Amino acid sequence: MDSFVYQAQAARVLFGAGTGARLGEEAQRLGLTRVLVLCTPGRTELAERAAQWLGSRAVGVFDGATMHTPVAVTERALAAVKSLGADGVVSIGGGSTTGLGKAIALRTDLPQIAMPTTYAGSEMTPILGETRDGVKTTQRTAKVLPEVVIYDVELTRSLPVPLSALSAFNAIAHAVEALYAPDTNPIVSLMAQEGVRSIVKALGRIAATPHDLGVRADLLYGAWLCSCCLGATTMGLHHKLCHTLGGLFDLPHAETHTIVLPYVLEFNARTVPDAVARLARAMETDDPVRALIDLERSLHVPMALRDVGMPNDGIARAVAQATANPYANPREVDAGALTELVERAWRGAGARAH
Ligand code: NAD
């Protein structure tokens, strides 16, 4: 075995159906007495549940969290933190809400409790992406890591099947790239393989039994592991390309990850046989690319970039931007090969015949 470095992220994790009810206890452990609850605009019912669990420790709800963490929204939330005298935040929701909690922690050092209700996986990473004047910048700092993460499976039952599927493919993408990251290691590989196994198993059952707690637990458990993978490694072509496409054409986050992943995996596959072998075991297949595409198709998610708003004449711009700066990827990425990849993803070409 090669030598390696594994950087664990210090977070206390509570997992399971009904763990949300322990939110008050966890706030008390952190010494919090004035907690602001964060959520996205449509999710005030989740925030109200969190406020109930906090009891007298809740001082208010800020329901303005938005995708890509715009700094203007963070500034409004910071004003609420100040006027309410909050000494901690609870972010209940998907990656948009977790992002806002992180942006507040970056500026105030206030403790955060994250309660993820999607599978996007921001909660276990020291990564924060923020948008100012339409430009998204990403930084890594331990300051943004939530102190406590409560994965209450019950809270994910209301996530509609299409959103659940898209979010789960977003999680799988973290594991795939962690398996071939330059800083991968045996611990990350274990988490990645188990994360994909758990998610893929659940995705086969989600459409028929979307409210089943076992299915939801498998998805959330897998998403936690995939989030750990994202936090512990350096991502490659897939994440770089999705970031570029999202920024250039304002494409939806989880959809973009879902569409692009099979094409990047296919592009890298021959260079990373060990990663492919692990994915094959996790998905119980001999062809992970085809299995991924078949699974996506069975869940009726968008399969082509043209279907989520990317213009055809945007391909050259995307390739130019994605190849402008060097980044980690196991196979060298040149403009010609990347153009072909993006064209295939734009059309939704499907897997190549082998
Ligand atoms: P999101 O948080 O915007 O949630 C998507 C939609 O699902 C929203 O409308 C939300 O209100 C709704 N929703 C959430 N939970 C629900 C529930 N239980 N029931 C019903 N509806 C529910 O999107 P996301 O995909 O979770 O996160 C995407 C964002 O997270 C992006 O901004 C992305 O950049 C960021 N992200 C960051 C990291 C990181 O490490 N920094 C990692 C992954 C994603």
Short mmCIF file of C-alpha atoms and ligand atoms in Angstrom, two decimals:
data_model
loop_
_atom_site.label_atom_id
_atom_site.label_comp_id
_atom_site.label_asym_id
_atom_site.label_seq_id
_atom_site.Cartn_x
_atom_site.Cartn_y
_atom_site.Cartn_z
CA MET A 1 0.00 0.00 0.00
CA ASP A 2 1.27 3.49 -0.83
CA SER A 3 1.78 5.95 2.02
CA PHE A 4 -0.95 8.54 2.42
CA VAL A 5 -2.32 11.47 4.41
CA TYR A 6 -5.85 11.41 5.76
CA GLN A 7 -7.24 14.64 7.21
CA ALA A 8 -10.35 13.91 9.29
CA GLN A 9 -12.83 16.76 9.67
CA ALA A 10 -13.89 17.32 13.27
CA ALA A 11 -17.69 17.20 13.42
CA ARG A 12 -20.10 15.54 15.78
CA VAL A 13 -22.68 13.57 13.78
CA LEU A 14 -26.09 12.34 14.88
CA PHE A 15 -27.75 10.02 12.38
CA GLY A 16 -31.19 8.41 12.26
CA ALA A 17 -34.94 8.91 12.07
CA GLY A 18 -36.09 11.30 14.79
CA THR A 19 -32.63 12.67 15.68
CA GLY A 20 -33.91 16.20 14.99
CA ALA A 21 -35.66 16.11 18.35
CA ARG A 22 -32.19 16.19 19.95
CA LEU A 23 -31.45 19.61 18.46
CA GLY A 24 -32.15 21.44 21.75
CA GLU A 25 -29.77 19.13 23.61
CA GLU A 26 -27.06 19.70 21.01
CA ALA A 27 -27.49 23.49 21.19
CA GLN A 28 -27.16 23.22 24.95
CA ARG A 29 -23.95 21.17 24.60
CA LEU A 30 -22.53 24.02 22.53
CA GLY A 31 -23.68 26.55 25.14
CA LEU A 32 -26.04 28.29 22.71
CA THR A 33 -28.93 30.31 24.12
CA ARG A 34 -29.95 32.52 21.15
CA VAL A 35 -30.09 30.54 17.93
CA LEU A 36 -31.10 31.82 14.48
CA VAL A 37 -32.64 29.17 12.20
CA LEU A 38 -31.84 29.35 8.46
CA CYS A 39 -33.81 27.86 5.57
CA THR A 40 -34.72 28.42 1.89
CA PRO A 41 -37.88 30.43 1.07
CA GLY A 42 -40.28 27.50 0.58
CA ARG A 43 -39.13 25.55 3.62
CA THR A 44 -40.38 27.53 6.59
CA GLU A 45 -42.21 24.46 7.91
CA LEU A 46 -38.79 22.79 8.37
CA ALA A 47 -37.44 25.89 10.10
CA GLU A 48 -40.44 26.01 12.41
CA ARG A 49 -39.84 22.41 13.44
CA ALA A 50 -36.23 23.28 14.24
CA ALA A 51 -37.40 26.30 16.23
CA GLN A 52 -39.79 24.06 18.18
CA TRP A 53 -36.98 21.63 18.99
CA LEU A 54 -34.82 24.53 20.14
CA GLY A 55 -37.61 25.86 22.36
CA SER A 56 -36.64 29.06 24.18
CA ARG A 57 -33.18 28.92 22.57
CA ALA A 58 -34.68 29.93 19.16
CA VAL A 59 -34.66 33.68 18.53
CA GLY A 60 -35.81 33.78 14.91
CA VAL A 61 -35.97 32.32 11.41
CA PHE A 62 -34.20 33.70 8.34
CA ASP A 63 -35.77 32.11 5.26
CA GLY A 64 -33.76 33.80 2.49
CA ALA A 65 -31.05 31.17 1.75
CA THR A 66 -30.42 30.87 -2.01
CA MET A 67 -28.39 28.73 -4.40
CA HIS A 68 -24.68 29.68 -4.75
CA THR A 69 -24.62 31.77 -1.53
CA PRO A 70 -24.93 35.34 -2.85
CA VAL A 71 -23.02 37.75 -0.61
CA ALA A 72 -26.01 40.15 -0.58
CA VAL A 73 -28.14 37.44 1.09
CA THR A 74 -25.37 36.72 3.61
CA GLU A 75 -25.29 40.41 4.49
CA ARG A 76 -29.03 40.41 5.18
CA ALA A 77 -28.68 37.31 7.32
CA LEU A 78 -25.77 38.90 9.21
CA ALA A 79 -27.99 41.90 9.96
CA ALA A 80 -30.55 39.49 11.46
CA VAL A 81 -27.80 37.76 13.49
CA LYS A 82 -26.77 41.13 14.87
CA SER A 83 -30.20 42.56 15.59
CA LEU A 84 -31.33 39.36 17.31
CA GLY A 85 -28.08 38.92 19.24
CA ALA A 86 -27.75 35.35 17.93
CA ASP A 87 -24.94 33.23 19.38
CA GLY A 88 -25.29 30.34 16.90
CA VAL A 89 -27.09 29.20 13.76
CA VAL A 90 -29.01 26.11 12.71
CA SER A 91 -29.17 25.52 8.96
CA ILE A 92 -32.01 23.20 8.05
CA GLY A 93 -32.27 22.40 4.33
CA GLY A 94 -30.10 21.58 1.33
CA GLY A 95 -26.73 22.88 0.19
CA SER A 96 -28.05 26.42 -0.24
CA THR A 97 -28.97 26.66 3.44
CA THR A 98 -25.79 24.98 4.63
CA GLY A 99 -23.84 27.44 2.46
CA LEU A 100 -25.47 30.40 4.19
CA GLY A 101 -24.63 28.95 7.63
CA LYS A 102 -21.02 28.56 6.51
CA ALA A 103 -20.87 32.12 5.15
CA ILE A 104 -22.12 33.44 8.51
CA ALA A 105 -19.61 31.29 10.43
CA LEU A 106 -16.78 32.55 8.20
CA ARG A 107 -17.54 36.13 9.18
CA THR A 108 -18.56 35.68 12.82
CA ASP A 109 -17.07 32.40 14.10
CA LEU A 110 -20.54 31.51 15.41
CA PRO A 111 -21.10 27.77 15.95
CA GLN A 112 -23.32 26.00 13.40
CA ILE A 113 -25.55 22.98 13.61
CA ALA A 114 -26.38 21.66 10.12
CA MET A 115 -29.50 19.58 9.48
CA PRO A 116 -29.22 18.43 5.83
CA THR A 117 -32.46 17.63 4.02
CA THR A 118 -30.98 16.92 0.56
CA TYR A 119 -28.01 14.79 -0.50
CA ALA A 120 -25.84 17.62 -1.89
CA GLY A 121 -23.21 17.09 0.81
CA SER A 122 -21.95 20.54 1.80
CA GLU A 123 -22.19 19.84 5.55
CA MET A 124 -19.01 17.75 5.95
CA THR A 125 -16.75 19.94 3.81
CA PRO A 126 -14.51 22.90 4.67
CA ILE A 127 -15.55 24.41 1.31
CA LEU A 128 -17.58 27.57 0.75
CA GLY A 129 -18.58 28.89 -2.67
CA GLU A 130 -19.94 32.45 -2.69
CA THR A 131 -21.33 34.64 -5.48
CA ARG A 132 -20.71 38.36 -5.80
CA ASP A 133 -21.87 40.30 -8.88
CA GLY A 134 -22.50 37.02 -10.68
CA VAL A 135 -18.97 35.66 -10.08
CA LYS A 136 -18.62 32.57 -7.89
CA THR A 137 -15.45 32.06 -5.88
CA THR A 138 -14.67 29.04 -3.74
CA GLN A 139 -12.47 28.80 -0.68
CA ARG A 140 -11.41 26.04 1.72
CA THR A 141 -11.17 26.89 5.39
CA ALA A 142 -11.89 24.90 8.55
CA LYS A 143 -13.72 28.00 9.86
CA VAL A 144 -16.81 27.06 7.83
CA LEU A 145 -17.16 23.47 9.07
CA PRO A 146 -20.35 22.94 11.10
CA GLU A 147 -19.65 21.83 14.70
CA VAL A 148 -22.59 19.41 14.70
CA VAL A 149 -24.44 17.68 11.85
CA ILE A 150 -27.81 16.11 12.54
CA TYR A 151 -28.96 13.74 9.79
CA ASP A 152 -32.61 13.21 10.65
CA VAL A 153 -33.92 10.77 8.05
CA GLU A 154 -37.52 11.92 8.73
CA LEU A 155 -36.72 15.38 7.35
CA THR A 156 -35.82 13.95 3.92
CA ARG A 157 -39.13 12.15 3.35
CA SER A 158 -40.70 15.31 1.92
CA LEU A 159 -37.99 15.72 -0.74
CA PRO A 160 -39.80 14.95 -4.03
CA VAL A 161 -38.55 11.93 -6.01
CA PRO A 162 -37.10 13.95 -8.95
CA LEU A 163 -35.15 16.24 -6.57
CA SER A 164 -34.06 13.24 -4.49
CA ALA A 165 -32.69 11.46 -7.55
CA LEU A 166 -30.83 14.52 -8.85
CA SER A 167 -29.39 15.27 -5.44
CA ALA A 168 -28.29 11.63 -5.03
CA PHE A 169 -26.44 11.68 -8.37
CA ASN A 170 -24.74 14.88 -7.18
CA ALA A 171 -23.57 12.90 -4.11
CA ILE A 172 -22.34 10.00 -6.25
CA ALA A 173 -20.22 12.47 -8.25
CA HIS A 174 -18.28 13.39 -5.08
CA ALA A 175 -17.48 9.72 -4.45
CA VAL A 176 -16.50 9.03 -8.06
CA GLU A 177 -13.99 11.88 -8.16
CA ALA A 178 -12.69 11.06 -4.66
CA LEU A 179 -11.84 7.52 -5.85
CA TYR A 180 -9.35 8.89 -8.38
CA ALA A 181 -8.32 12.12 -6.63
CA PRO A 182 -4.57 12.79 -6.31
CA ASP A 183 -5.00 12.81 -2.52
CA THR A 184 -7.28 9.79 -2.27
CA ASN A 185 -6.45 7.16 0.32
CA PRO A 186 -7.82 3.83 1.60
CA ILE A 187 -10.20 5.49 4.09
CA VAL A 188 -11.71 7.74 1.43
CA SER A 189 -12.01 4.78 -0.96
CA LEU A 190 -13.94 2.80 1.65
CA MET A 191 -16.32 5.68 2.22
CA ALA A 192 -16.74 6.31 -1.51
CA GLN A 193 -17.50 2.70 -2.37
CA GLU A 194 -19.92 2.28 0.54
CA GLY A 195 -21.56 5.65 -0.20
CA VAL A 196 -22.21 4.71 -3.83
CA ARG A 197 -23.42 1.24 -2.84
CA SER A 198 -25.91 2.63 -0.34
CA ILE A 199 -27.23 5.32 -2.70
CA VAL A 200 -27.53 3.10 -5.77
CA LYS A 201 -29.39 0.46 -3.78
CA ALA A 202 -31.87 3.09 -2.55
CA LEU A 203 -32.28 4.74 -5.96
CA GLY A 204 -33.60 1.44 -7.28
CA ARG A 205 -36.48 1.69 -4.78
CA ILE A 206 -37.11 5.43 -4.36
CA ALA A 207 -39.72 5.81 -7.13
CA ALA A 208 -41.92 3.01 -5.77
CA THR A 209 -41.50 3.82 -2.06
CA PRO A 210 -40.44 7.46 -1.70
CA HIS A 211 -41.52 7.74 1.94
CA ASP A 212 -39.94 4.49 3.11
CA LEU A 213 -37.63 5.27 6.02
CA GLY A 214 -35.21 2.46 5.08
CA VAL A 215 -34.79 3.85 1.55
CA ARG A 216 -34.38 7.37 2.89
CA ALA A 217 -31.86 6.20 5.50
CA ASP A 218 -29.76 4.46 2.82
CA LEU A 219 -29.77 7.63 0.71
CA LEU A 220 -28.85 9.94 3.57
CA TYR A 221 -26.19 7.59 4.94
CA GLY A 222 -24.64 7.36 1.46
CA ALA A 223 -24.83 11.13 1.06
CA TRP A 224 -23.00 11.61 4.38
CA LEU A 225 -20.17 9.32 3.22
CA CYS A 226 -19.99 11.08 -0.16
CA SER A 227 -19.86 14.45 1.60
CA CYS A 228 -16.90 13.20 3.68
CA CYS A 229 -15.18 12.19 0.43
CA LEU A 230 -15.75 15.65 -1.02
CA GLY A 231 -14.35 17.30 2.11
CA ALA A 232 -11.25 15.10 2.21
CA THR A 233 -10.01 15.19 -1.40
CA THR A 234 -9.31 17.39 -4.41
CA MET A 235 -11.97 17.13 -7.09
CA GLY A 236 -11.16 16.77 -10.80
CA LEU A 237 -12.62 17.39 -14.27
CA HIS A 238 -16.22 16.63 -13.33
CA HIS A 239 -16.49 19.24 -10.57
CA LYS A 240 -14.45 21.75 -12.56
CA LEU A 241 -16.69 21.37 -15.60
CA CYS A 242 -19.95 21.55 -13.61
CA HIS A 243 -18.70 24.67 -11.83
CA THR A 244 -17.82 26.24 -15.19
CA LEU A 245 -21.13 25.31 -16.85
CA GLY A 246 -23.17 26.45 -13.84
CA GLY A 247 -21.38 29.80 -13.72
CA LEU A 248 -21.45 30.50 -17.48
CA PHE A 249 -25.04 29.52 -18.24
CA ASP A 250 -26.70 29.65 -14.82
CA LEU A 251 -27.51 25.93 -15.06
CA PRO A 252 -29.16 24.15 -12.12
CA HIS A 253 -26.57 22.56 -9.78
CA ALA A 254 -27.77 18.98 -9.22
CA GLU A 255 -29.05 18.56 -12.80
CA THR A 256 -25.69 19.60 -14.24
CA HIS A 257 -23.84 17.09 -12.04
CA THR A 258 -26.29 14.35 -12.98
CA ILE A 259 -25.94 14.94 -16.73
CA VAL A 260 -22.16 15.39 -16.85
CA LEU A 261 -21.06 12.56 -14.55
CA PRO A 262 -21.33 9.55 -16.91
CA TYR A 263 -19.38 11.37 -19.62
CA VAL A 264 -16.51 12.35 -17.33
CA LEU A 265 -16.40 8.86 -15.82
CA GLU A 266 -16.27 7.40 -19.33
CA PHE A 267 -13.48 9.85 -20.25
CA ASN A 268 -11.37 8.95 -17.20
CA ALA A 269 -12.26 5.25 -16.90
CA ARG A 270 -9.29 3.67 -18.71
CA THR A 271 -6.83 5.75 -16.67
CA VAL A 272 -8.30 4.68 -13.31
CA PRO A 273 -9.03 0.93 -13.35
CA ASP A 274 -8.99 0.63 -9.54
CA ALA A 275 -11.63 3.34 -9.15
CA VAL A 276 -13.76 1.72 -11.85
CA ALA A 277 -13.42 -1.68 -10.16
CA ARG A 278 -14.65 -0.21 -6.86
CA LEU A 279 -17.58 1.46 -8.59
CA ALA A 280 -18.40 -1.79 -10.37
CA ARG A 281 -18.52 -3.61 -7.01
CA ALA A 282 -20.59 -0.83 -5.42
CA MET A 283 -23.10 -0.84 -8.29
CA GLU A 284 -23.04 -4.61 -8.85
CA THR A 285 -22.26 -4.21 -12.55
CA ASP A 286 -19.34 -4.75 -14.91
CA ASP A 287 -19.94 -1.40 -16.63
CA PRO A 288 -20.43 1.52 -14.19
CA VAL A 289 -20.89 4.11 -16.97
CA ARG A 290 -23.71 2.20 -18.60
CA ALA A 291 -25.23 1.33 -15.19
CA LEU A 292 -25.20 5.01 -14.23
CA ILE A 293 -26.92 6.04 -17.45
CA ASP A 294 -29.50 3.25 -17.13
CA LEU A 295 -30.24 4.27 -13.54
CA GLU A 296 -30.62 7.93 -14.52
CA ARG A 297 -32.93 6.97 -17.37
CA SER A 298 -35.08 4.83 -15.07
CA LEU A 299 -35.57 7.84 -12.79
CA HIS A 300 -36.54 10.18 -15.66
CA VAL A 301 -33.97 12.85 -14.75
CA PRO A 302 -32.74 15.28 -17.44
CA MET A 303 -30.05 13.53 -19.52
CA ALA A 304 -28.79 16.31 -21.81
CA LEU A 305 -27.33 19.76 -21.13
CA ARG A 306 -29.50 21.21 -23.91
CA ASP A 307 -32.56 20.21 -21.85
CA VAL A 308 -31.51 22.30 -18.83
CA GLY A 309 -30.80 25.52 -20.70
CA MET A 310 -27.27 25.28 -22.10
CA PRO A 311 -27.06 26.93 -25.55
CA ASN A 312 -25.34 24.96 -28.34
CA ASP A 313 -23.04 27.89 -29.11
CA GLY A 314 -21.84 27.80 -25.50
CA ILE A 315 -19.75 24.64 -25.92
CA ALA A 316 -16.61 26.42 -27.14
CA ARG A 317 -16.81 29.00 -24.32
CA ALA A 318 -17.23 26.26 -21.71
CA VAL A 319 -14.25 24.32 -23.07
CA ALA A 320 -12.07 27.43 -23.19
CA GLN A 321 -12.88 28.30 -19.59
CA ALA A 322 -12.57 24.74 -18.28
CA THR A 323 -9.12 24.32 -19.85
CA ALA A 324 -7.83 27.81 -18.93
CA ASN A 325 -6.32 26.84 -15.56
CA PRO A 326 -4.70 23.55 -14.60
CA TYR A 327 -6.49 21.26 -12.12
CA ALA A 328 -6.24 17.72 -10.87
CA ASN A 329 -7.53 15.03 -13.22
CA PRO A 330 -6.12 11.54 -13.77
CA ARG A 331 -6.25 11.89 -17.57
CA GLU A 332 -4.87 14.94 -19.31
CA VAL A 333 -7.66 17.13 -20.61
CA ASP A 334 -7.10 18.79 -23.98
CA ALA A 335 -9.53 21.09 -25.75
CA GLY A 336 -10.36 18.61 -28.52
CA ALA A 337 -11.28 15.74 -26.18
CA LEU A 338 -13.19 18.06 -23.87
CA THR A 339 -15.18 19.52 -26.78
CA GLU A 340 -16.24 16.02 -27.78
CA LEU A 341 -17.19 15.22 -24.16
CA VAL A 342 -19.28 18.39 -23.73
CA GLU A 343 -20.95 17.89 -27.11
CA ARG A 344 -21.96 14.37 -26.08
CA ALA A 345 -23.31 15.62 -22.75
CA TRP A 346 -25.11 18.47 -24.52
CA ARG A 347 -26.88 16.00 -26.83
CA GLY A 348 -27.34 13.32 -24.15
CA ALA A 349 -25.54 10.83 -26.38
CA GLY A 350 -25.55 7.96 -23.86
CA ALA A 351 -22.76 5.42 -23.27
CA ARG A 352 -20.38 4.47 -26.07
CA ALA A 353 -20.49 0.92 -27.37
CA HIS A 354 -17.45 -0.99 -26.01
P1 NAD B 1 -30.96 23.57 -2.41
O1 NAD B 1 -30.42 23.64 -1.04
O2 NAD B 1 -31.18 24.86 -3.12
O3 NAD B 1 -32.28 22.71 -2.37
C1 NAD B 1 -32.97 22.44 -3.58
C2 NAD B 1 -34.48 22.61 -3.38
O4 NAD B 1 -34.94 21.58 -2.52
C3 NAD B 1 -34.84 23.93 -2.70
O5 NAD B 1 -35.98 24.46 -3.35
C4 NAD B 1 -35.20 23.51 -1.29
O6 NAD B 1 -36.12 24.38 -0.67
C5 NAD B 1 -35.77 22.14 -1.53
N1 NAD B 1 -35.72 21.23 -0.38
C6 NAD B 1 -34.66 20.99 0.42
N2 NAD B 1 -34.98 20.06 1.33
C7 NAD B 1 -36.25 19.70 1.11
C8 NAD B 1 -37.14 18.77 1.71
N3 NAD B 1 -36.75 17.98 2.71
N4 NAD B 1 -38.39 18.66 1.22
C9 NAD B 1 -38.80 19.40 0.15
N5 NAD B 1 -37.98 20.29 -0.47
C10 NAD B 1 -36.74 20.44 0.00
O7 NAD B 1 -30.00 22.70 -3.39
P2 NAD B 1 -28.93 21.55 -3.11
O8 NAD B 1 -28.84 20.81 -4.38
O9 NAD B 1 -29.23 20.82 -1.86
O10 NAD B 1 -27.60 22.37 -2.87
C11 NAD B 1 -27.01 23.08 -3.93
C12 NAD B 1 -26.12 24.19 -3.40
O11 NAD B 1 -25.18 23.64 -2.49
C13 NAD B 1 -25.31 24.86 -4.49
O12 NAD B 1 -25.23 26.24 -4.22
C14 NAD B 1 -23.96 24.19 -4.37
O13 NAD B 1 -22.91 24.99 -4.87
C15 NAD B 1 -23.86 23.97 -2.88
N6 NAD B 1 -22.96 22.86 -2.50
C16 NAD B 1 -21.86 23.19 -1.79
C17 NAD B 1 -20.99 22.20 -1.39
C18 NAD B 1 -19.78 22.55 -0.57
O14 NAD B 1 -19.05 21.68 -0.14
N7 NAD B 1 -19.53 23.81 -0.33
C19 NAD B 1 -21.26 20.85 -1.69
C20 NAD B 1 -22.41 20.56 -2.41
C21 NAD B 1 -23.28 21.57 -2.81
#
